[in-house]
C-alpha angles and dihedrals in degrees: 000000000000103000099090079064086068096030100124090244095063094041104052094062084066090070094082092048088057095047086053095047091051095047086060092046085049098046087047087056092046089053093046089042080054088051086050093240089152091184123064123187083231087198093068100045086048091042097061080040097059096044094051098055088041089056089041094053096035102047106006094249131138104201085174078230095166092053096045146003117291121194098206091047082053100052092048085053097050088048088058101048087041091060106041088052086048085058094069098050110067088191094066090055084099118079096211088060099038091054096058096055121081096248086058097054093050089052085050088060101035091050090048088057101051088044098045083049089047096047090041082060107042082053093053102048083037099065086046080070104069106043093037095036120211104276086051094040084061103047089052087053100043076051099064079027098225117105104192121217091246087055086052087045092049094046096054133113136168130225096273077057088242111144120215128271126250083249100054090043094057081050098067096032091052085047095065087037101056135017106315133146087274120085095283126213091260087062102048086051092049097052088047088059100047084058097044085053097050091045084057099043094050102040090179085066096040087055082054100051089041086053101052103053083045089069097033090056087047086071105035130090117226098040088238134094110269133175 
């Protein structure tokens, strides 16, 4: 049921998503190199990065999360750092116990807030089903060429013809959103940044990079990065 979410038609449409995503992180770095802040914590720039591109392409929401504060990419990014500090205290395995700590109470809260963005959104785009009907629902969406993960979700069914539930939905959604079994945000950024590092410590390889999409961008219009 969720393959049609990975299938390359649906994909290649991201990438102007991404490119967007990167021109405000770029245009963030111009205006810091202006103010002479000559070292960046390159994790944190690639991390709100990451995470705007991933709302963008999930839910089809622009939070504007790498320009203010957002309080659901805030929350995504307290859950992450609450469980991985779970994880090393085997005590707190137990929820009982967890929920009555500090740090459990935070992730309560945390967890309510991502829940309560996501459902707000699975309702919304919902509601858009029934008056537009799915054929038409498509069309709209071919139209701004970008079919989000929540859409592929809503339009599923499985062979019985039974559609999934709000719940199972959320689910899915949460799962691309936070730590789950799939490459996380936190890992994609990590990766970014790895290469961003090794770029800056061999500048040799860094000129070459730089050349090559100099003469890649000579011959593409628009001058941006497309499938």
């Amino acid at each position: 049921m969720l393959m049609p979410a990975f299938h390359f038609n649906t994909l290649k449409p991201y990438m102007k998503i991404f490119d967007e995503s990167v021109n405000i992180m770029h245009a963030k770095w111009h205006l810091l190199t202006l103010e002479h802040n000559a070292c960046l914590d390159m994790f944190e720039h690639m991390n709100l990065m990451t995470l705007d591109s991933l709302q963008k392409c999930v839910f089809s929401f622009d939070s504007q999360c790498q320009e203010k504060p957002s309080e659901y990419i805030a929350s995504v990014l307290e859950l992450s750092s609450l469980a991985a500090k779970r994880n090393q205290q085997i005590l707190l395995h137990m929820d009982f116990l967890y929920y009555l700590t500090r740090d459990g109470r935070h992730f309560h809260r945390a967890c309510r807030l991502g829940h309560d963005f996501t459902d707000a959104v699975i309702q919304e785009q919902r509601h858009t089903l029934p008056s537009q009907g799915v054929d038409d629902f498509l069309q709209a969406k071919a139209k701004s060429k970008t079919l989000d993960f929540i859409d592929v979700l809503l339009i599923s069914k499985d062979e019985d013809g039974k559609e999934l539930s709000d719940e199972h939905i959320r689910a899915e959604a949460d799962t691309f959103m936070f730590e789950g079994e799939d490459p996380s945000y936190d890992t994609r950024t990590s990766g970014l940044s790895w290469v961003q590092y090794n770029l800056a410590m061999h500048p040799e390889y860094q000129e070459r990079c730089g050349q090559e999409m100099q003469e890649f961008l000579k011959v593409c219009e628009p001058k941006e990065i497309e499938w």
